[in-house]
Coordinates of C-alpha atoms in Angstrom, one line a residue:
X1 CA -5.4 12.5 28.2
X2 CA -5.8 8.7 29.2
X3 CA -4.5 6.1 27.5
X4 CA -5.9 2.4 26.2
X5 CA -4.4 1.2 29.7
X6 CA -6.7 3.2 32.2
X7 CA -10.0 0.6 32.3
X8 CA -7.3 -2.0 32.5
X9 CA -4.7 -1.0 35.8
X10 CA -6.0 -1.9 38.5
X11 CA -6.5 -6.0 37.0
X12 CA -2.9 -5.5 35.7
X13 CA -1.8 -4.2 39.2
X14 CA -3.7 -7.2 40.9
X15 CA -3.6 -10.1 38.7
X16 CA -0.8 -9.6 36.4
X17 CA 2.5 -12.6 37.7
X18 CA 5.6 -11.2 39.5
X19 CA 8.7 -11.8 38.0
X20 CA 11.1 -14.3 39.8
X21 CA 13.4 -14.1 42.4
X22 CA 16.3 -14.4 40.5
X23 CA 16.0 -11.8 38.1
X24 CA 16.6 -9.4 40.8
X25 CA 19.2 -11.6 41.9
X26 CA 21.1 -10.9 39.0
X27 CA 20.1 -7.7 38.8
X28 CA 21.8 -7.2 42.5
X29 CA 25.0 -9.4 40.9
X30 CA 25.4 -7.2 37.8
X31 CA 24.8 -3.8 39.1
X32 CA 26.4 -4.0 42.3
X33 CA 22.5 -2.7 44.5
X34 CA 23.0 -2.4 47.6
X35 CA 20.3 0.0 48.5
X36 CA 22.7 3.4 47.3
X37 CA 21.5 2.9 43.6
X38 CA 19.1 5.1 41.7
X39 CA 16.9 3.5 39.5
X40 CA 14.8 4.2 36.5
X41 CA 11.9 2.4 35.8
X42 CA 10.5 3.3 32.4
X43 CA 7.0 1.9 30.8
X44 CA 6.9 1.2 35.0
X45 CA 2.7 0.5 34.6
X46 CA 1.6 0.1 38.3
X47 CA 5.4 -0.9 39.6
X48 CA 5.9 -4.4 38.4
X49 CA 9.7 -4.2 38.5
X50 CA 9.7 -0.5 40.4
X51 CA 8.1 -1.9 43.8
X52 CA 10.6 -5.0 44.2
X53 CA 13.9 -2.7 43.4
X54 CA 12.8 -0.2 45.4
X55 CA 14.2 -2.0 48.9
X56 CA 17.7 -2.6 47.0
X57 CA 17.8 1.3 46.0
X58 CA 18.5 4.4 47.5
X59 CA 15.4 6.0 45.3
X60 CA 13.5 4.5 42.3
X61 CA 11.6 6.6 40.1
X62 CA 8.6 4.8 37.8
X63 CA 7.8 6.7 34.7
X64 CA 4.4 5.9 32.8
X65 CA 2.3 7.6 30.4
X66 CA -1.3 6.6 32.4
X67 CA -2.4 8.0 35.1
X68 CA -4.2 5.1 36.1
X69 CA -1.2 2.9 36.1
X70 CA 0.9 5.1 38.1
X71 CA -2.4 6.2 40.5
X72 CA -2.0 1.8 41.2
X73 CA 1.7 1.9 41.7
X74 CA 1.4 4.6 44.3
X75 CA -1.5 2.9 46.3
X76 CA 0.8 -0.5 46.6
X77 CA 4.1 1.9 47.6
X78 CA 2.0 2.7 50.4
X79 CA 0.9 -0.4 51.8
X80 CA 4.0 -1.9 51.0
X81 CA 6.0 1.3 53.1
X82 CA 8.0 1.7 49.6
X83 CA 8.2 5.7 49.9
X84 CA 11.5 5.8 48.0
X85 CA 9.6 5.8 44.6
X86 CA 8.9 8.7 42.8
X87 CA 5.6 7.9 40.0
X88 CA 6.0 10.3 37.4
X89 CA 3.8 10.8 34.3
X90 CA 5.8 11.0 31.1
X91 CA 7.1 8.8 27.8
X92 CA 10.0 7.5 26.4
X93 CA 10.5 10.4 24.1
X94 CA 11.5 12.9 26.8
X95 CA 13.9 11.3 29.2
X96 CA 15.6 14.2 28.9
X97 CA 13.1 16.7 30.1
X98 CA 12.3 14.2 33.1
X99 CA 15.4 16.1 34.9
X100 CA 16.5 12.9 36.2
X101 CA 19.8 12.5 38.7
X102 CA 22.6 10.1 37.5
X103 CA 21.3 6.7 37.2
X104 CA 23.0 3.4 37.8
X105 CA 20.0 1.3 36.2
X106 CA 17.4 1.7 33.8
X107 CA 14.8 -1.4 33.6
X108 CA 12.7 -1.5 30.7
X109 CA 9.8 -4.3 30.4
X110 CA 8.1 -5.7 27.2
X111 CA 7.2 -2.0 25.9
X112 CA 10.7 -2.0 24.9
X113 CA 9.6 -3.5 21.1
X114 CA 7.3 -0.6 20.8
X115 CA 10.0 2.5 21.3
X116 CA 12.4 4.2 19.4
X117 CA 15.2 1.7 20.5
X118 CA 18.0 3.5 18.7
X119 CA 16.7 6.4 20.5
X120 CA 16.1 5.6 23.8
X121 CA 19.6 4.3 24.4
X122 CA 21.0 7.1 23.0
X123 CA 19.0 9.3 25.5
X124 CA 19.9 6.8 28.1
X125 CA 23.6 7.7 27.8
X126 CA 23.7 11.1 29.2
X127 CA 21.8 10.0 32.5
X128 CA 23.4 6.5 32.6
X129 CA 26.3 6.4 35.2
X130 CA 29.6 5.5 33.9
X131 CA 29.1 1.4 34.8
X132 CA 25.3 2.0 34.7
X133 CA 23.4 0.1 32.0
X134 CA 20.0 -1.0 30.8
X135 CA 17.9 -4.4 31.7
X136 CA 14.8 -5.0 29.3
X137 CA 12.8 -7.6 31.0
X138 CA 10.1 -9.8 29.2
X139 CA 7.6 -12.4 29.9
X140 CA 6.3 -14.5 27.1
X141 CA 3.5 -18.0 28.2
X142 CA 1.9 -20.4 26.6
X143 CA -1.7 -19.8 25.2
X144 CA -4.8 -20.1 27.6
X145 CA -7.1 -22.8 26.7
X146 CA -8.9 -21.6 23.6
X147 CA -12.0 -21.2 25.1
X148 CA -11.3 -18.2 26.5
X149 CA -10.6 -17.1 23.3
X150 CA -13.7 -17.9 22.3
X151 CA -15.9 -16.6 24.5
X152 CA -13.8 -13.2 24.0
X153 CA -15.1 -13.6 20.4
X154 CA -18.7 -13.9 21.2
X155 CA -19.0 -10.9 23.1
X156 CA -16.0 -8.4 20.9
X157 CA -16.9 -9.9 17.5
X158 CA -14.7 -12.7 15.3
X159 CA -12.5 -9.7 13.7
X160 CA -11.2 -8.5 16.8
X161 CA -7.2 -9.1 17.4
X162 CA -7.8 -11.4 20.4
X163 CA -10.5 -13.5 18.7
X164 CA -9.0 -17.1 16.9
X165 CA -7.6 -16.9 14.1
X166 CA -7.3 -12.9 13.7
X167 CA -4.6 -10.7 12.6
X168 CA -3.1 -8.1 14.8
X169 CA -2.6 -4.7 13.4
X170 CA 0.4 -2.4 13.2
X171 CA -0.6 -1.4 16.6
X172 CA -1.3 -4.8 18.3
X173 CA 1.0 -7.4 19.6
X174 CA 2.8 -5.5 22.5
X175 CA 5.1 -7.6 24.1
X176 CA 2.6 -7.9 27.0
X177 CA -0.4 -9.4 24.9
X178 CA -1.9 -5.5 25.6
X179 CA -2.3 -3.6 22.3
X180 CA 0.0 -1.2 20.8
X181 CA -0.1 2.4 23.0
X182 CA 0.2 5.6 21.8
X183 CA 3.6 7.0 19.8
X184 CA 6.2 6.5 23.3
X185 CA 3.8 4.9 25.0
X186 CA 5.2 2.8 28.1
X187 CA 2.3 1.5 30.0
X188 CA 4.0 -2.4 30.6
X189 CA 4.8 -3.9 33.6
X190 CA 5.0 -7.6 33.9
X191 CA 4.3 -9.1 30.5
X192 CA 1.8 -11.7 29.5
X193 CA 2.2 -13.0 25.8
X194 CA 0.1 -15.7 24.6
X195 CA 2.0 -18.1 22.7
X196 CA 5.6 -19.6 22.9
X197 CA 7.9 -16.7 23.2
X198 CA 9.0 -14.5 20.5
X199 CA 12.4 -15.3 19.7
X200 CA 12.5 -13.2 17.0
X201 CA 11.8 -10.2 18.9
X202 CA 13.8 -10.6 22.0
X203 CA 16.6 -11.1 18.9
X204 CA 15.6 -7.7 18.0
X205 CA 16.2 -6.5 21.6
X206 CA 20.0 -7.6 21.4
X207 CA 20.6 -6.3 18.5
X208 CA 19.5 -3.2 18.8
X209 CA 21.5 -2.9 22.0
X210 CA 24.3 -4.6 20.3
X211 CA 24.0 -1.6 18.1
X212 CA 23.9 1.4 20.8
X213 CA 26.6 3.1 23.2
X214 CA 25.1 -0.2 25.4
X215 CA 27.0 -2.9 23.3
X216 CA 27.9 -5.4 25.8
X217 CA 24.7 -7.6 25.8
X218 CA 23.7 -10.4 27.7
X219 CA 20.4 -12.5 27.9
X220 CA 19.6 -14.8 30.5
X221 CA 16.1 -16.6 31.0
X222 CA 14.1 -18.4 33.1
X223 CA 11.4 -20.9 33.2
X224 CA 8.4 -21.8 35.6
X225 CA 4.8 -23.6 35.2
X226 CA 2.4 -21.1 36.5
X227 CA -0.5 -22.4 38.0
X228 CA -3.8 -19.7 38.0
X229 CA -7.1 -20.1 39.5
X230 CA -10.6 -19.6 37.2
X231 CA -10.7 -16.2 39.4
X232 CA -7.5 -15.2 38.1
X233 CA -7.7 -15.8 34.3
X234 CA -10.7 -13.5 34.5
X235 CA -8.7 -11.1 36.5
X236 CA -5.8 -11.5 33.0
X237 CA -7.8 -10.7 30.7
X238 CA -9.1 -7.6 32.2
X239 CA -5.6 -6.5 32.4
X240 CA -4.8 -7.0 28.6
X241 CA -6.2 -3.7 26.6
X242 CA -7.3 -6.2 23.9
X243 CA -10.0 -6.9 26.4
X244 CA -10.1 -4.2 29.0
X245 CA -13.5 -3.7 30.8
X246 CA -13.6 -0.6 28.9
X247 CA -14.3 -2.6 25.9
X248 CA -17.2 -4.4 26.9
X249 CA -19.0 -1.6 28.4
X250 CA -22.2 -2.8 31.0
X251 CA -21.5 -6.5 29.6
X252 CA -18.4 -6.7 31.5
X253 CA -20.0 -8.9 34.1
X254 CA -21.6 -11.1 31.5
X255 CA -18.1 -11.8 29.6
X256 CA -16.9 -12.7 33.0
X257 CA -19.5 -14.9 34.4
X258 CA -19.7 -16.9 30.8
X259 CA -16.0 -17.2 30.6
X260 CA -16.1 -18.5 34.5
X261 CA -18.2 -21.1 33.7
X262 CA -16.6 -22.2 30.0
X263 CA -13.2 -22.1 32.6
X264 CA -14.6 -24.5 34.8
X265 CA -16.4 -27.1 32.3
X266 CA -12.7 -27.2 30.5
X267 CA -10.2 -27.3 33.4
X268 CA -11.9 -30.3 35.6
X269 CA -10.0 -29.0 39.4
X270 CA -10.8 -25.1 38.6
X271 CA -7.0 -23.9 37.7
X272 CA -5.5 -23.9 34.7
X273 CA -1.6 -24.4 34.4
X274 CA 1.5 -22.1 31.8
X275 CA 4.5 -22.8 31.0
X276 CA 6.0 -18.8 31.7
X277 CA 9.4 -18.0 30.7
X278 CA 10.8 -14.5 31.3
X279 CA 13.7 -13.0 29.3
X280 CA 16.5 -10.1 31.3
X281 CA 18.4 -8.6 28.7
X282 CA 21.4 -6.8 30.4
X283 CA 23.0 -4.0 28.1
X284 CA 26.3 -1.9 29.5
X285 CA 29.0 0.2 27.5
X286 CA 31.9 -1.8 26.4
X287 CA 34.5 -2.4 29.6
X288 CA 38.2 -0.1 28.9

């Protein structure tokens, strides 16, 4: 059965920001890769963090509950000659019946929030390798202009969660900006929060960690301005399930053509510019 995410992959896949260079430099740093690794990947979406580690693994396997996600992870393996990744459909309730090898890293974006986080790093533990550990990785930016807001609201109605002013529910506010998922669900990838980031869940993340077999915690960040064409804020919102193109049915183009043009009246040279900062939180058992 498909998930919220399905209408939304292939913009997430194309659109959605890589994460910088140095996060996987101090992935390299903490974890020792040196291409005889096996990592996990869970809540991969279409390979955000799976398709970068996989040339500093020996095998990397993405796990994600949508199809769709994981059918756009395995088309960019391809072109990118990445055929040590293994795309497997599943949730973060059943690492165990994944039958996974011993792994020496588990990365974990934004999704993180939205699982069981006492018991996914007690599952972790009994695939984990001795100095294995876990890396949650979020992406939090600094709201669009508000007319895209705006238009969103004109075409998906004032009371929906991305319109100004609106309340998410229970559901809403993934770590990503995309809408809660099902029970376990993992679709994630590289985030893209509107707003400052949340401390107040990336204080969440620690302590929960803090609180697991995974108690030695670390979190180290980074900041960049982000600099998107009109073409590309379109392409964002598509990825968000908030405002997939499953939402707005055969007015999909419409949405996009108004928001194009509201886009170019505000943002006089055609781009708009974020403030992005990402988030690593590194979590390994205690040193003896």
């Amino acid at each position: 059965m498909s998930t919220p995410y399905a209408s939304a992959a292939p913009y997430y896949a194309r659109y959605r920001p890589a994460y910088p260079a140095e996060l996987y430099a101090l992935l390299v740093n903490r974890f020792a890769l040196d291409g005889s690794q096996t990592v996990l990947d869970l809540g991969a979406g279409p390979g955000t963090l799976s398709l970068p580690l996989a040339p500093l693994a020996e095998h990397v396997y993405a796990v994600d509950p949508e199809p769709a996600m994981l059918a756009e992870g395995c088309g960019l393996a391809e072109e990118g000659g990445h055929g040590n990744i293994s795309w497997l459909r599943g949730d973060a309730a059943g690492i165990g019946r994944l039958c996974l090898p011993r792994i020496d890293l588990c990365v974990i974006g934004g999704a993180f929030h939205h699982m069981d986080r006492v018991r996914v790093p007690a599952d972790l533990d009994a695939v984990l390798a001795p100095r294995g550990g876990i890396a949650v990785v979020t992406s939090a930016a600094a709201a669009w202009p508000a007319v895209v807001d705006e238009v969103r609201a004109r075409f998906l109605g004032p009371g929906h969660p991305a319109a100004p002013g609106a309340v998410p529910g229970p559901a809403g506010g993934r770590a990503d900006g995309l809408a809660g998922g099902p029970a376990g669900g993992l679709a994630d990838g590289a985030a893209d929060t509107d707003g400052a980031a949340d401390t107040d869940e990336l204080r969440d993340t620690e302590d929960h960690l803090a609180k697991s077999v995974f108690s030695r915690v670390e979190t180290t960040t980074w900041e960049r301005s982000v600099r998107y064409t009109v073409d590309q804020v379109v392409g964002l919102q598509f990825s968000r399930t908030c405002s997939s193109p499953a939402l707005f049915g055969d007015r999909k183009d419409a949405f996009a053509a108004e928001l194009r043009q509201a886009l170019l009246d505000h943002c006089a040279d055609g781009t708009c510019t974020r403030t992005v900062t990402v988030a690593a939180t590194v979590a390994t058992r205690p040193r003896r």
